Coordinates of C-alpha atoms in Angstrom, one line a residue:
X1 CA -6.9 -7.8 17.2
X2 CA -3.9 -5.7 18.2
X3 CA -3.5 -2.2 16.9
X4 CA -0.6 -3.4 14.7
X5 CA -2.6 -6.2 13.2
X6 CA -5.5 -3.9 12.7
X7 CA -3.3 -1.5 10.6
X8 CA -2.0 -4.4 8.6
X9 CA -5.6 -5.7 8.0
X10 CA -6.6 -2.3 6.6
X11 CA -4.4 -2.8 3.5
X12 CA -5.6 -6.2 2.4
X13 CA -7.8 -4.8 -0.5
X14 CA -6.2 -3.2 -3.5
X15 CA -6.8 0.2 -5.1
X16 CA -5.8 0.5 -8.8
X17 CA -3.7 3.4 -9.9
X18 CA -3.0 3.6 -13.7
X19 CA 0.6 4.0 -14.7
X20 CA 0.0 7.3 -16.4
X21 CA -1.9 8.8 -13.5
X22 CA 0.9 7.7 -11.1
X23 CA 3.5 9.6 -13.2
X24 CA 1.7 12.7 -14.4
X25 CA 0.6 15.8 -12.5
X26 CA -2.6 17.7 -13.6
X27 CA -1.9 20.4 -16.2
X28 CA -2.8 23.2 -13.8
X29 CA -0.3 22.0 -11.3
X30 CA 2.4 21.7 -14.0
X31 CA 1.6 25.2 -15.2
X32 CA 1.8 26.7 -11.7
X33 CA 4.9 24.8 -10.9
X34 CA 3.8 24.4 -7.3
X35 CA 1.3 22.8 -4.9
X36 CA -0.4 24.8 -2.2
X37 CA -0.4 22.6 0.9
X38 CA -2.5 23.2 4.1
X39 CA -0.4 22.7 7.2
X40 CA -0.7 24.0 10.8
X41 CA 2.8 23.8 12.4
X42 CA 1.8 23.1 16.0
X43 CA 2.2 19.4 16.2
X44 CA 5.9 18.4 16.8
X45 CA 7.7 16.5 15.5
X46 CA 5.3 16.3 12.6
X47 CA 5.2 20.0 11.9
X48 CA 6.4 22.9 13.9
X49 CA 8.4 26.2 13.7
X50 CA 12.0 26.3 14.9
X51 CA 11.8 28.8 17.8
X52 CA 15.3 30.1 16.9
X53 CA 14.7 30.6 13.2
X54 CA 10.9 30.5 12.7
X55 CA 11.5 28.0 9.9
X56 CA 9.1 25.1 9.3
X57 CA 10.4 21.8 10.4
X58 CA 9.1 18.3 11.0
X59 CA 8.5 14.9 9.4
X60 CA 5.5 16.1 7.4
X61 CA 7.6 19.1 6.1
X62 CA 10.5 16.9 5.1
X63 CA 8.3 14.3 3.4
X64 CA 6.2 17.0 1.7
X65 CA 9.3 18.6 0.2
X66 CA 10.7 15.2 -0.9
X67 CA 7.4 14.3 -2.6
X68 CA 7.2 17.7 -4.4
X69 CA 10.9 17.3 -5.5
X70 CA 10.1 13.9 -6.9
X71 CA 7.2 15.4 -8.8
X72 CA 9.2 18.4 -10.0
X73 CA 7.3 21.2 -8.3
X74 CA 7.7 23.5 -5.3
X75 CA 5.6 23.6 -2.1
X76 CA 3.8 26.7 -0.9
X77 CA 2.8 26.0 2.7
X78 CA -0.5 27.5 3.8
X79 CA -0.9 27.9 7.6
X80 CA -4.5 27.1 8.2
X81 CA -6.4 26.1 11.3
X82 CA -7.1 22.4 11.5
X83 CA -10.9 23.0 11.6
X84 CA -10.7 25.0 8.4
X85 CA -8.5 22.7 6.4
X86 CA -11.2 20.5 4.8
X87 CA -13.3 23.5 3.6
X88 CA -10.1 25.2 2.3
X89 CA -9.4 22.1 0.3
X90 CA -12.9 21.5 -1.1
X91 CA -13.2 25.2 -2.1
X92 CA -9.9 25.2 -3.9
X93 CA -7.9 27.5 -1.7
X94 CA -5.3 24.7 -1.3
X95 CA -4.4 21.7 -3.4
X96 CA -3.9 19.2 -0.6
X97 CA -3.7 18.7 3.1
X98 CA -0.5 17.4 4.7
X99 CA -0.7 18.1 8.4
X100 CA -1.0 15.0 10.6
X101 CA -4.6 14.2 9.5
X102 CA -6.1 10.8 10.3
X103 CA -7.6 8.9 7.4
X104 CA -11.1 8.3 8.9
X105 CA -14.0 6.6 7.1
X106 CA -16.2 9.7 7.6
X107 CA -13.6 11.9 6.0
X108 CA -13.5 9.7 3.0
X109 CA -17.0 10.8 2.1
X110 CA -15.5 14.1 0.7
X111 CA -11.7 13.4 0.6
X112 CA -9.3 10.8 -0.7
X113 CA -6.2 9.9 1.3
X114 CA -2.7 8.8 0.3
X115 CA -1.7 7.1 3.5
X116 CA 1.9 7.4 4.6
X117 CA 2.1 6.3 8.3
X118 CA 0.3 4.5 11.1
X119 CA -0.5 6.1 14.4
X120 CA -2.8 5.8 17.4
X121 CA -4.4 7.8 20.2
X122 CA -2.3 7.7 23.3
X123 CA -3.1 8.5 27.0
X124 CA -0.5 10.3 29.0
X125 CA -0.2 12.2 32.3
X126 CA 2.2 14.4 34.2
X127 CA 5.4 12.8 35.3
X128 CA 4.7 13.7 38.9
X129 CA 1.5 11.7 38.8
X130 CA 3.0 8.6 37.1
X131 CA 2.5 6.4 40.2
X132 CA -1.2 7.4 40.3
X133 CA -2.0 6.6 36.7
X134 CA -0.1 3.4 35.8
X135 CA -2.6 1.9 33.4
X136 CA -5.3 3.5 31.2
X137 CA -8.2 2.4 33.4
X138 CA -6.7 4.5 36.3
X139 CA -8.1 7.4 34.3
X140 CA -11.7 6.3 34.5
X141 CA -13.7 9.1 36.1
X142 CA -10.9 11.6 35.6
X143 CA -10.6 14.7 33.5
X144 CA -8.6 14.0 30.3
X145 CA -7.9 16.8 27.8
X146 CA -7.5 16.5 24.0
X147 CA -8.0 18.6 20.9
X148 CA -11.6 19.0 20.1
X149 CA -10.8 19.4 16.4
X150 CA -9.5 15.8 16.2
X151 CA -11.1 12.3 16.4
X152 CA -9.7 11.9 19.9
X153 CA -12.8 13.0 21.9
X154 CA -15.1 10.4 20.1
X155 CA -12.4 7.7 20.3
X156 CA -11.8 8.4 24.0
X157 CA -15.5 8.3 24.8
X158 CA -15.8 5.0 22.9
X159 CA -12.9 3.5 24.8
X160 CA -14.3 4.7 28.1
X161 CA -17.7 3.0 27.4
X162 CA -15.9 -0.3 26.8
X163 CA -13.2 -0.2 29.5
X164 CA -14.6 2.0 32.2
X165 CA -18.4 2.1 32.2
X166 CA -18.9 -1.5 31.1
X167 CA -16.9 -2.5 34.1
X168 CA -18.8 -0.4 36.6
X169 CA -16.3 2.4 36.7
X170 CA -17.1 6.1 36.1
X171 CA -16.7 7.5 32.6
X172 CA -13.6 9.5 31.6
X173 CA -14.5 13.2 31.6
X174 CA -13.5 14.3 28.1
X175 CA -12.2 17.9 28.1
X176 CA -12.0 19.4 24.6
X177 CA -9.0 21.7 24.2
X178 CA -8.0 24.2 21.6
X179 CA -5.2 21.9 20.5
X180 CA -2.6 19.6 21.8
X181 CA -0.5 22.4 23.2
X182 CA -3.5 23.7 25.2
X183 CA -4.1 20.1 26.5
X184 CA -0.5 20.0 27.7
X185 CA -0.8 23.4 29.3
X186 CA -4.0 22.3 31.2
X187 CA -2.1 19.2 32.3
X188 CA 0.8 21.2 33.6
X189 CA -1.5 23.5 35.5
X190 CA -3.3 20.6 37.2
X191 CA -6.7 21.5 35.6
X192 CA -6.9 18.0 34.1
X193 CA -5.5 14.6 35.2
X194 CA -4.4 13.3 31.8
X195 CA -4.4 14.0 28.1
X196 CA -4.5 12.3 24.7
X197 CA -2.6 12.9 21.5
X198 CA -1.0 11.0 18.7
X199 CA 1.4 8.3 19.8
X200 CA 3.9 9.5 17.2
X201 CA 4.4 12.8 19.0
X202 CA 4.9 11.9 22.6
X203 CA 8.5 10.4 22.5
X204 CA 9.6 13.7 20.9
X205 CA 7.9 15.8 23.5
X206 CA 9.3 13.7 26.3
X207 CA 12.8 14.1 24.9
X208 CA 12.4 17.9 24.9
X209 CA 10.8 18.2 28.4
X210 CA 12.5 15.8 30.7
X211 CA 10.5 14.5 33.6
X212 CA 7.4 16.4 32.5
X213 CA 5.1 13.7 30.9
X214 CA 4.5 10.0 31.4
X215 CA 2.9 7.7 28.8
X216 CA 0.1 5.6 30.2
X217 CA -0.3 2.2 28.5
X218 CA -0.2 1.4 24.8
X219 CA -2.1 3.4 22.0
X220 CA -5.8 2.6 22.3
X221 CA -6.6 3.1 18.6
X222 CA -4.9 2.1 15.3
X223 CA -5.3 4.7 12.5
X224 CA -3.6 5.7 9.3
X225 CA -2.3 9.3 8.7
X226 CA -2.8 10.5 5.2
X227 CA -2.3 13.3 2.7
X228 CA -5.8 14.5 1.8
X229 CA -7.1 15.4 -1.7
X230 CA -10.5 16.4 -3.1
X231 CA -12.5 13.5 -4.5
X232 CA -12.3 15.0 -8.0
X233 CA -8.5 15.3 -7.9
X234 CA -7.7 11.7 -8.7
X235 CA -4.8 12.7 -11.0
X236 CA -3.0 14.7 -8.3
X237 CA -3.8 12.0 -5.7
X238 CA -2.3 9.2 -7.9
X239 CA 0.7 11.3 -8.8
X240 CA 1.5 11.6 -5.1
X241 CA 0.9 7.9 -4.6
X242 CA 3.4 7.2 -7.3
X243 CA 5.9 9.6 -5.9
X244 CA 5.6 8.1 -2.4
X245 CA 6.0 4.6 -3.9
X246 CA 9.3 5.7 -5.5
X247 CA 10.5 7.3 -2.2
X248 CA 9.9 4.1 -0.4
X249 CA 11.8 2.1 -3.0
X250 CA 14.7 4.5 -3.0
X251 CA 15.0 4.5 0.8
X252 CA 14.4 8.2 1.2
X253 CA 11.1 7.5 3.0
X254 CA 12.8 5.4 5.6
X255 CA 15.6 8.0 6.0
X256 CA 13.1 10.7 6.8
X257 CA 11.2 8.6 9.3
X258 CA 14.4 7.3 11.0
X259 CA 15.7 10.9 11.4
X260 CA 12.7 11.6 13.7
X261 CA 12.9 8.2 15.5
X262 CA 9.6 7.2 14.0
X263 CA 10.6 4.1 12.0
X264 CA 8.0 2.0 13.9
X265 CA 5.2 4.1 12.3
X266 CA 6.3 3.5 8.7
X267 CA 4.1 1.6 6.2
X268 CA 5.4 -1.2 4.0
X269 CA 3.5 0.0 1.0
X270 CA 1.5 2.9 -0.4
X271 CA -2.2 2.9 0.6
X272 CA -5.1 5.0 -0.9
X273 CA -8.0 5.2 1.5
X274 CA -6.6 2.3 3.4
X275 CA -6.2 0.1 0.4
X276 CA -2.9 -1.1 -1.1
X277 CA -1.9 0.5 -4.4
X278 CA -1.0 -2.0 -7.1

């Protein structure tokens, strides 16, 4: 099954959202007139700070603001480290997480996700070594850096077992970094041979830094990115699902994704925990 088909297969089941829940925000959110959203702006083009103005920018920022406008509230962005986001959500410090988070089965044990795009883990190397690493298996036995806070280390190790070790090649040496920016720094310094990050981010980085990075192969996972909510906040979750559905219908959703050149990552319908919303 190809990554594209795997993503499509995820949405075959249906999650019911009642019309009232899809329209109405919880009373506490209405009273506050805002949602507090966890976001760490270090993952361009999804979220980042404009170096000239220090203003928040990115697809997640634009989509988050559009969703809040649709719901009639404002957004208070809370800059929280990725590893602290889930605890901040479950303890009530923030209302939701909108920060390039993958909707993973293990995260669904404590969170619900309104999925809004598809992504995948992607190998890349430095441009100067593009002839050395032409296909992903060329990275077998090599040092590959990726954020230790993400699902990439486990996914890379799993891929390595199937594509390297099972074929008699040495395993990829997974190097956990402090984030995607740290992984890129290690790659530039020659401390690692390759790196991994979300496929949605690399075209943007390549456009910014010409002849610096080279994508190796196709994405080797197929995952959904979602806005995360506490399990108990079904009202807020469903209100966001309804708002996203209206943005898709109006064309605003497509406009936002196209503005970042990420139309290929769009979903055809709203999903909650990977299941299509009726």
